[in-house]
Coordinates of C-alpha atoms (C1' of nucleotides) in Angstrom, one line a residue:
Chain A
X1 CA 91.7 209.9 132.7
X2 CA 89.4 207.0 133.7
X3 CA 90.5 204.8 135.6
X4 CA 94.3 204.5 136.8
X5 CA 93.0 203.2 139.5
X6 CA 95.8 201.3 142.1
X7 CA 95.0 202.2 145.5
X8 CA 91.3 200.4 145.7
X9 CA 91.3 196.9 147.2
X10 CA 89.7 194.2 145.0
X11 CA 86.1 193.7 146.6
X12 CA 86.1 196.7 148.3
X13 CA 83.6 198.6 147.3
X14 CA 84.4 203.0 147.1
X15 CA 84.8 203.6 151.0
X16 CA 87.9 205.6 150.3
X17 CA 86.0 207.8 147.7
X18 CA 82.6 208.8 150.4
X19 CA 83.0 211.6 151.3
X20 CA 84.5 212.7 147.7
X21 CA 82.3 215.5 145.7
X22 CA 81.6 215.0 142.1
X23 CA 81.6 217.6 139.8
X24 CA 80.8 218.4 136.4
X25 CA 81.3 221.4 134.8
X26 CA 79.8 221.4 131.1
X27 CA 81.5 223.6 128.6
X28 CA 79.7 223.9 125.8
X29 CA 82.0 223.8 122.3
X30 CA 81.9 227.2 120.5
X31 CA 78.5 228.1 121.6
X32 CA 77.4 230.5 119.3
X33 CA 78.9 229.0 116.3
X34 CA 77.2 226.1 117.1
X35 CA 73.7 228.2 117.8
X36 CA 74.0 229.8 114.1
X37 CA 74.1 226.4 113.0
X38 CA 71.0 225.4 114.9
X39 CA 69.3 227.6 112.5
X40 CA 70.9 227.3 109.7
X41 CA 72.0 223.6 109.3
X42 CA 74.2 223.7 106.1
X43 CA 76.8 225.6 108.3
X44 CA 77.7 222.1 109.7
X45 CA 80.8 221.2 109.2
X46 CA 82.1 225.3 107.6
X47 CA 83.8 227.2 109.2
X48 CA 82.0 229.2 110.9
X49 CA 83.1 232.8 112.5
X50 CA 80.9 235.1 114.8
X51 CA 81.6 239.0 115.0
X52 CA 80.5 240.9 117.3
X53 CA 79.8 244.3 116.3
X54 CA 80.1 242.5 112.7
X55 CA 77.9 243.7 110.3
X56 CA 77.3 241.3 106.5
X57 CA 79.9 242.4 104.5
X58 CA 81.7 245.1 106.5
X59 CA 85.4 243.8 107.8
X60 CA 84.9 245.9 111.3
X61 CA 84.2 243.9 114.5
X62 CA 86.3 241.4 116.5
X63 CA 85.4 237.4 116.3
X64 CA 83.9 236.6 119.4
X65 CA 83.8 232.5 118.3
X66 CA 85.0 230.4 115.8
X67 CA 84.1 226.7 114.6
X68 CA 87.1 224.5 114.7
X69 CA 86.8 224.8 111.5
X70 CA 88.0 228.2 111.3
X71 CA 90.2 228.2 113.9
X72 CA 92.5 225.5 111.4
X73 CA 93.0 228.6 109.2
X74 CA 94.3 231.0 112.5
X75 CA 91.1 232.5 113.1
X76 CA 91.1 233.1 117.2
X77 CA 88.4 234.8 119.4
X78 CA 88.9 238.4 120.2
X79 CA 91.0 239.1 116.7
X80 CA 90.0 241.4 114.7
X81 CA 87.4 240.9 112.1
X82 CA 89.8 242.2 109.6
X83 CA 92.6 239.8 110.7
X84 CA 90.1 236.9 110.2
X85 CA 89.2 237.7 107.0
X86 CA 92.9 237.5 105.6
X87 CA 93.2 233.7 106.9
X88 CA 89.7 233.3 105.8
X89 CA 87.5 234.5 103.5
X90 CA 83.2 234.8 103.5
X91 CA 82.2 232.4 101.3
X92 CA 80.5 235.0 99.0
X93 CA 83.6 237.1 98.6
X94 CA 85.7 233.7 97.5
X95 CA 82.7 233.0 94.5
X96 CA 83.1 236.0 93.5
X97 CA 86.8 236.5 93.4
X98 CA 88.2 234.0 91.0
X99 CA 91.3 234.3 92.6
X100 CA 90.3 232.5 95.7
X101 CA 88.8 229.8 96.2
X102 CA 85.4 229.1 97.9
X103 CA 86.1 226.0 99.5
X104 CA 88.9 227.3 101.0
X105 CA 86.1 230.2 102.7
X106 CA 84.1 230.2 105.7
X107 CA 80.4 232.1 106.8
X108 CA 80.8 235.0 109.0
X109 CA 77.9 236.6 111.2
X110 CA 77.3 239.1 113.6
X111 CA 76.7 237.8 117.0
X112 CA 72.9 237.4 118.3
X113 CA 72.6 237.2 121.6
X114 CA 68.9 236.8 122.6
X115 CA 68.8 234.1 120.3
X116 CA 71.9 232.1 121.7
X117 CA 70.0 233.1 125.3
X118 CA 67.1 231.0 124.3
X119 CA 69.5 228.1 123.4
X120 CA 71.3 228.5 126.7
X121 CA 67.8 228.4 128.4
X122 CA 67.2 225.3 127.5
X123 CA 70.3 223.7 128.4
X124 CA 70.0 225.3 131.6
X125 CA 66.8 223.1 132.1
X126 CA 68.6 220.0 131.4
X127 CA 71.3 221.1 133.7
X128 CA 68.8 221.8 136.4
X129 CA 67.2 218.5 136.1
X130 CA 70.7 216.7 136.0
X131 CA 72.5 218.3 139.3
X132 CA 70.9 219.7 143.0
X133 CA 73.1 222.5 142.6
X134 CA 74.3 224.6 139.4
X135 CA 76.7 227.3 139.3
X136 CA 75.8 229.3 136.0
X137 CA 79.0 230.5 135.0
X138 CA 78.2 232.1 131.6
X139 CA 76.1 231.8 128.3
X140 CA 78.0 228.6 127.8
X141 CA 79.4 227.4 130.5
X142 CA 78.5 225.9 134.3
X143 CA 79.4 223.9 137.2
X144 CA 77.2 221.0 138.5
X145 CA 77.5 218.7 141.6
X146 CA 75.9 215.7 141.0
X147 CA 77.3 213.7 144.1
X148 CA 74.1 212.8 145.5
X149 CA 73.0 211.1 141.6
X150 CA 75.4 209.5 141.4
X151 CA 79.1 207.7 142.4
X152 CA 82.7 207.3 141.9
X153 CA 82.1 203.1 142.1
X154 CA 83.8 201.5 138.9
X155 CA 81.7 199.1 137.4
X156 CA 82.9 197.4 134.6
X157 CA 85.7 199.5 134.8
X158 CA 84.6 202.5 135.0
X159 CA 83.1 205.0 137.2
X160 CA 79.5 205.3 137.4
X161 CA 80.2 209.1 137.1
X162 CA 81.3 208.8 133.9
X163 CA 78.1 207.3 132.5
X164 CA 76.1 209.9 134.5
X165 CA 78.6 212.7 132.9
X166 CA 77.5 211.1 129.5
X167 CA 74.2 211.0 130.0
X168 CA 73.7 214.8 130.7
X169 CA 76.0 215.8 127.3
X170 CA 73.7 213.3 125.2
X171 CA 70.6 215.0 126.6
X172 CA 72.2 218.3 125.7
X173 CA 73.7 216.7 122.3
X174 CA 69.8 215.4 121.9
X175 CA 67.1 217.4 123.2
X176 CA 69.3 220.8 122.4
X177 CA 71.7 219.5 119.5
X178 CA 74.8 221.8 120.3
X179 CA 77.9 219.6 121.2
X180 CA 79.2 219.9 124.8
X181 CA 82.9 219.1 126.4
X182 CA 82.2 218.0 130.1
X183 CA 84.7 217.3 132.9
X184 CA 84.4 215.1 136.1
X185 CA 86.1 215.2 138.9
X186 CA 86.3 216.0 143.0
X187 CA 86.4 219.6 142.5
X188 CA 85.5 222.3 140.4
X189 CA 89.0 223.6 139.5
X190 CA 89.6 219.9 138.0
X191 CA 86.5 219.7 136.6
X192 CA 87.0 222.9 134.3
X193 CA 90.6 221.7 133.3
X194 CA 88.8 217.9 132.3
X195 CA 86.4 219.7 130.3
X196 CA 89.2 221.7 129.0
X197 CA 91.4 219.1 128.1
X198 CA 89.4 217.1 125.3
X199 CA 87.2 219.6 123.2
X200 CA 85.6 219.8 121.9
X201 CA 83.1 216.7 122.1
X202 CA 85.3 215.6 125.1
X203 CA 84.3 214.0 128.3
X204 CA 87.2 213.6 130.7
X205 CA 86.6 211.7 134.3
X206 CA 89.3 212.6 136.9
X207 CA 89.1 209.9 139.8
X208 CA 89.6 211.1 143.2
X209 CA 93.2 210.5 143.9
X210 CA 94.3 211.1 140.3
X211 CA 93.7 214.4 140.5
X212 CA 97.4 215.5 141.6
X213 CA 99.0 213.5 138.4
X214 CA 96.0 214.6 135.8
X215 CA 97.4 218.0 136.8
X216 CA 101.2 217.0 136.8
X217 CA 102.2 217.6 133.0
X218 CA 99.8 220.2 132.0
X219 CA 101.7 223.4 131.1
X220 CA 101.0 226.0 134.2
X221 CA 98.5 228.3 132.2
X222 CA 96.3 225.3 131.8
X223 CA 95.2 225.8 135.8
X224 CA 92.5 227.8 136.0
X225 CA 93.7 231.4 137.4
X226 CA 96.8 231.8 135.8
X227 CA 97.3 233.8 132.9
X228 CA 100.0 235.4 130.6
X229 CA 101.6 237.7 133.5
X230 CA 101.5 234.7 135.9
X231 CA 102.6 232.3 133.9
X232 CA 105.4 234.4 132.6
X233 CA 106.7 234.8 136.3
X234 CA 106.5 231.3 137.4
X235 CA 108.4 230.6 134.5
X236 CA 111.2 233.0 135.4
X237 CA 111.4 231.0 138.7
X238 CA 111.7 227.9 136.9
X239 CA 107.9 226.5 137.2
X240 CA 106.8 225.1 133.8
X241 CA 104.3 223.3 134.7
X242 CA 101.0 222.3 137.1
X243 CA 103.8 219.8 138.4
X244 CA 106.4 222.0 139.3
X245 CA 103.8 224.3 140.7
X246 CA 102.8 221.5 142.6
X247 CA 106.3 220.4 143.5
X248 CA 107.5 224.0 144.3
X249 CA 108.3 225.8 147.5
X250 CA 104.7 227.0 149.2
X251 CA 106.3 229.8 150.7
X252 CA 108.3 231.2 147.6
X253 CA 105.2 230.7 145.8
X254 CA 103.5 232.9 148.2
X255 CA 106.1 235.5 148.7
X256 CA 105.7 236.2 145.2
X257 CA 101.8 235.9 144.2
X258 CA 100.5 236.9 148.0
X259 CA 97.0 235.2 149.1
X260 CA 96.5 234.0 145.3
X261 CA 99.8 231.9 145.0
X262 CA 98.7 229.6 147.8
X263 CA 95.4 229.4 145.9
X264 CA 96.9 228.3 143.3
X265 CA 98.9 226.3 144.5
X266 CA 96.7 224.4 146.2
X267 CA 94.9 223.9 142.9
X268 CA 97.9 222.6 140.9
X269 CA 98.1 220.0 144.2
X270 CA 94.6 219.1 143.7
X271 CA 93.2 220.6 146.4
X272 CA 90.3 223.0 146.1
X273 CA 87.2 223.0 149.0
X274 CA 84.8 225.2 146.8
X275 CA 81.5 224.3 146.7
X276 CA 79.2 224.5 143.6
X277 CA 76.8 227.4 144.6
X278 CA 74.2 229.1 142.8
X279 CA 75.4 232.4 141.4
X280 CA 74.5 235.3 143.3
X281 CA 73.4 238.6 141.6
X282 CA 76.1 240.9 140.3
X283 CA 78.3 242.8 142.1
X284 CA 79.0 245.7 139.6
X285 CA 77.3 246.7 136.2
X286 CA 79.3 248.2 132.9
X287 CA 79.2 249.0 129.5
X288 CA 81.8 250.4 127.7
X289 CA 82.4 251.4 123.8
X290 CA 86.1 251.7 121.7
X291 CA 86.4 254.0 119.0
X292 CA 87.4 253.4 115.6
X293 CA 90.6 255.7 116.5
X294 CA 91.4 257.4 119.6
X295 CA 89.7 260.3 119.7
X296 CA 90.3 264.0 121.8
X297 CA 87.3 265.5 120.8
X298 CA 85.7 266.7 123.7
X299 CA 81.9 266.1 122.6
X300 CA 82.5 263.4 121.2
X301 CA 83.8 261.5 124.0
X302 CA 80.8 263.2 126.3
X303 CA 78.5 262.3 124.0
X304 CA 79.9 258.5 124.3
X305 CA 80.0 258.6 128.2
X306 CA 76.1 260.4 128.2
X307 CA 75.1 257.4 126.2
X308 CA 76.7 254.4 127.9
X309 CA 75.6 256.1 131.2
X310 CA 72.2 256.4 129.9
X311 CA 72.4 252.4 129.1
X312 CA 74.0 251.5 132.4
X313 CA 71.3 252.8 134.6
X314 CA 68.5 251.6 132.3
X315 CA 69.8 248.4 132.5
X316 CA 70.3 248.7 136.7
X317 CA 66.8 250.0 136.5
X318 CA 65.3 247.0 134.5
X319 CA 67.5 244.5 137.7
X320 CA 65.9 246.4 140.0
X321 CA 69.4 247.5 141.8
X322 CA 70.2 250.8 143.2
X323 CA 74.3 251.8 143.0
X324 CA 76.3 253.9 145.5
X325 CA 79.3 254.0 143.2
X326 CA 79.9 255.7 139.7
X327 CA 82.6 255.7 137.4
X328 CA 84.1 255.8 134.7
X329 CA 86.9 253.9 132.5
X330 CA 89.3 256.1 130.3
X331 CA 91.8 253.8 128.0
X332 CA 94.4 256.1 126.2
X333 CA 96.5 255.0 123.9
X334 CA 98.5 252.9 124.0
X335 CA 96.3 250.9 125.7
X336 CA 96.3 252.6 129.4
X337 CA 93.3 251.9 131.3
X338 CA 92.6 254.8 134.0
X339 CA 89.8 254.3 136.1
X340 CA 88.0 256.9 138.1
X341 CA 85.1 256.3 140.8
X342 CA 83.1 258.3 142.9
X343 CA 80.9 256.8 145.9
X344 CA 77.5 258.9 147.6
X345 CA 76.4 258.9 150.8
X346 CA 73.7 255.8 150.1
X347 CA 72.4 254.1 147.4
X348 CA 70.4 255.5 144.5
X349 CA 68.8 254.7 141.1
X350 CA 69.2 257.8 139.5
X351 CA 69.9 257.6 135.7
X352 CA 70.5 261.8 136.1
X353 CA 72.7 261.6 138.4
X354 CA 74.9 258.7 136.2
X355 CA 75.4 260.9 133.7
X356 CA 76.1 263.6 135.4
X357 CA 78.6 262.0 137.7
X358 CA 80.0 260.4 134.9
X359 CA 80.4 263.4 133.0
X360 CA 82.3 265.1 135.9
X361 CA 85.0 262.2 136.5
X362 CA 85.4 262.4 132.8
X363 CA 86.7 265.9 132.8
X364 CA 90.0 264.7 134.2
X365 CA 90.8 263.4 131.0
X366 CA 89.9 266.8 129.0
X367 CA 92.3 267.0 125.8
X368 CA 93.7 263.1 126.3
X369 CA 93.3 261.4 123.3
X370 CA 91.0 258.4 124.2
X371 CA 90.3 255.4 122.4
X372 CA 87.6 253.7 124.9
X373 CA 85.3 254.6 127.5
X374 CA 83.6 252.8 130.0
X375 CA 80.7 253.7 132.7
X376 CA 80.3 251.5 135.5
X377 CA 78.2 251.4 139.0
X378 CA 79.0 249.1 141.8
X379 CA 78.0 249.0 145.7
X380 CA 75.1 247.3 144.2
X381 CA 71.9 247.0 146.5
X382 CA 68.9 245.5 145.3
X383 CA 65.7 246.4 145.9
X384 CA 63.8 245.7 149.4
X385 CA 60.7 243.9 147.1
X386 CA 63.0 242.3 145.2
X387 CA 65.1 241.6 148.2
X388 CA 62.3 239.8 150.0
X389 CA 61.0 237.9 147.2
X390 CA 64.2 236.5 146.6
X391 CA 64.9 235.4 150.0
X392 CA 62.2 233.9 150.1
X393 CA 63.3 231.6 147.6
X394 CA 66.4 230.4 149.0
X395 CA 64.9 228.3 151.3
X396 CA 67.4 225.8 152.6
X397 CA 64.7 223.6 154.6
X398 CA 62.8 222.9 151.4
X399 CA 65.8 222.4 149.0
X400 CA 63.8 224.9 146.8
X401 CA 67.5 226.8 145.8
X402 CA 66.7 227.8 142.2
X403 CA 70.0 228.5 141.0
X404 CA 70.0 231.4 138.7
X405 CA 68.6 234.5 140.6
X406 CA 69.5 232.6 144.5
X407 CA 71.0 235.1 146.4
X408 CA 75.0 234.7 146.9
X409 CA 75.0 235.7 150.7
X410 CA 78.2 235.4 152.7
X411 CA 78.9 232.2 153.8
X412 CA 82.1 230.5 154.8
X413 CA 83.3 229.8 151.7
X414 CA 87.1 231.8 151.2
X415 CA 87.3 232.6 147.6
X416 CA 84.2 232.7 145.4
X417 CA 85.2 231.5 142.4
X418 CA 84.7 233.9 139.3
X419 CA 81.7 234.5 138.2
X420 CA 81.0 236.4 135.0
X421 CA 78.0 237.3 133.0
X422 CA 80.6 237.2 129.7
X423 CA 79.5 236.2 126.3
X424 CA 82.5 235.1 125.0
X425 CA 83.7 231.9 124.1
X426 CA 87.0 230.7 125.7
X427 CA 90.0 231.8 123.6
X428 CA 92.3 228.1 123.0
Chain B
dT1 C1' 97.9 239.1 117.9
dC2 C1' 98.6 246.1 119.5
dT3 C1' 93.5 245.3 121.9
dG4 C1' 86.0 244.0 121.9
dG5 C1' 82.9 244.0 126.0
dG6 C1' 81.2 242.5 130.6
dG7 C1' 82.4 240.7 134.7
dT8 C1' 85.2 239.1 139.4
dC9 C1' 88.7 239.4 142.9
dC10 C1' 93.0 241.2 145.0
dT11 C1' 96.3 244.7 146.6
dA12 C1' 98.0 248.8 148.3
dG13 C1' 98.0 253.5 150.0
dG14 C1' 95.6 257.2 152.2
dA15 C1' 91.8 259.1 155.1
dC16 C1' 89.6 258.8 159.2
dC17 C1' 88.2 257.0 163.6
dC18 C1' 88.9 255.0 168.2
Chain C
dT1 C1' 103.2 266.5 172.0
dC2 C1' 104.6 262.3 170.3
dT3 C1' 103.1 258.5 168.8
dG4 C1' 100.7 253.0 169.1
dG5 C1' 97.8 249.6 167.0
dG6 C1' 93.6 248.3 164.8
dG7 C1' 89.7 248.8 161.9
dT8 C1' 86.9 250.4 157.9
dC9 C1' 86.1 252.9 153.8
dC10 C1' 87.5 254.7 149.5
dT11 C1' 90.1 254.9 145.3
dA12 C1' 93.1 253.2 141.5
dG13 C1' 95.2 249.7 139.3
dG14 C1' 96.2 244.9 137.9
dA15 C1' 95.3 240.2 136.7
dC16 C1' 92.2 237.0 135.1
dC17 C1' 88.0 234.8 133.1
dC18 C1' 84.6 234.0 129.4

DNA sequence: TCTGGGGTCCTAGGACCC
DNA sequence: TCTGGGGTCCTAGGACCC
């Protein structure tokens, strides 16, 4: 969307645009799929599909990426390993199997995170040296506002942005080789459509005052914040698309979808005020574990919540956070997700005490069959050293703001954006 | 698409307090 | 005894995102 560009006077050089944020957010194209091929080059240009909780040759697991190779034979993130493997087979099973044909295969392997960590590491230092401020939004994925390097000025035609946008995918595309998709634009909810809207590989610019008709045709789910159910109930009111959203009735918009309509809204409208901030440190910890089939068995499913408890505080331990809040997360089939929390009087690191409480909330559920479980703390406090040191960092005089590990304290800012610590690639 | 794991934010009702 | 309005905390569930 460069250019488009009728409302600038000939010789008049960006005074409308000064006050105008840019932002980039950088997405990087299948990120693990293209990690695996960092290591092992003759995956370029195969279909590639990463499982997690894939193991060589076993057909459990569910695909957490997928080269656009795969995906041209229907293999989607979050299907089943199983699934995959019926649109498209591992390479070794295809040479073996005279009946199909290896070309017409693809390499399958089980996710490995540390390794696509280090990857991410070092495009976070690019990142870093490309923006003042970076929101880390996941492995793959962040926010950068660049307006003070550079500007929305077209020269020869195009905004300087753009070539600055270019610049930091090449240095990714170089100094990293994994391929990135990266939007520009005003504000961050544009930025993450325009890096949505040409992957992968894709650079989109959205101008300042193209914003509202970059948004206009774009089917409703394409704004960032509406999903199926959403989606579905705009639709029954007649709204199709960003446009209508746009277009429609701010009231009945937030009659039905409360504080969150108007957000959205707004975003279909162009209009979003968030600023690119560091991400602060998290606000809740999990881990949870599904079972091959639902399962009653009462020591079995204690056993499963002793263990993830057991993980859950080791890992609050190793961030140094105490947790006034445990629970747990019961999902019975179909797929009903109970939840069950307990708070204490002040905060605690007490792995004992997870297990135990955990162990408790789970006896609500004796005899239900289960086929998932889930422990969680929250109320997360972290510790005075780590507290201080921390602080310390965020120095706004110096202009020291790290990013990654900057404390998120309240400021005025109304809605936060999401912030996740996911590892999955975006489904599309 | 019957469903993997780790997060965030919002809403709504009830308890409790002043 | 009847009843007001406001605030906060807690819990459960829902929607969404990657």
């Amino acid at each position: 969307m460069v250019g488009g560009d009728g409302e600038r006077l000939p010789g008049v050089v960006d005074d409308a645009a000064e006050d105008d944020r840019i932002v980039c957010h950088v997405d990087m194209d299948c990120f693990y799929a293209s990690c695996e091929r960092l290591r092992e080059p003759r995956l370029r240009g195969e279909p590639v599909v990463v499982g997690m909780g894939y193991e060589s040759g076993e057909p459990h697991g569910a695909v957490a990426t997928a080269s656009y190779e795969a995906r041209a034979y229907g293999v989607e993130s979050a299907q089943p390993i199983s699934q995959a493997l019926e649109r498209l087979p591992r390479k070794a099973a295809a040479r073996e199997d005279p009946a199909l044909d290896p070309s017409e295969a693809g390499h399958y392997r089980p996710v490995d995170l540390e390794y696509y960590r280090e990857i991410a590491a070092e495009i976070k230092e690019i990142l870093h040296e490309c923006a003042d401020r970076v929101r880390e939004v996941s492995v793959d994925e962040a926010y950068l506002d660049v307006t003070d390097r550079t500007a929305w000025e077209v020269v020869d035609d195009r905004p300087l942005a753009e070539g600055y946008a270019r610049h930091v995918k090449e240095r990714i595309g170089r100094e990293v080789g994994v391929p990135a998709s990266v939007g520009v634009a005003p504000t961050m909810s544009a930025a993450k459509v325009a890096s949505d809207h040409d992957k992968p590989d894709g650079l989109v610019v959205v101008e300042p005052g193209d914003v509202r008709d970059f948004f206009e045709p774009l089917p409703v789910e394409a704004v960032h914040g509406v999903g199926p159910v959403t989606a579905r109930k705009l639709g029954e009111m007649g709204v199709e698309t960003a446009g209508d959203l746009a277009a429609a009735d701010p009231d009945a918009i937030r009659d039905r979808f409360g504080e969150r309509g108007r957000t959205l809204h707004d975003r279909a409208r162009g209009r979003d005020d968030r600023e690119v901030r560091p991400t602060g440190r998290p606000k809740s910890l999990s881990r949870e574990s599904a079972f091959t089939e639902a399962t009653a068995a009462a020591d079995r499913q204690r056993e499963t919540i002793a263990g993830l408890a057991a993980d859950v505080a080791d890992r609050a331990e190793g961030k140094g956070a105490l947790y006034r809040t445990i629970g747990i997360k019961a999902v019975t089939p179909p797929y009903d997700v109970h939840t069950r929390e307990r708070s204490l009087p002040g905060p605690v690191a007490d792995a004992a005490l997870v297990r135990e409480v955990t162990l408790d909330l789970l006896t609500e559920f004796a005899g239900d069959p289960v086929r998932k479980l889930g422990v969680r703390v929250s109320n997360l406090q972290f510790e005075a050293a780590e507290q201080a040191r921390l602080d310390g960092w965020g120095d706004e005089a110096t202009g020291t703001r790290t990013g990654t590990e900057t404390d998120d304290a309240p400021r005025q800012s109304s809605t936060d954006g999401q912030s996740s610590l996911a590892d999955f690639d975006r489904q599309e």
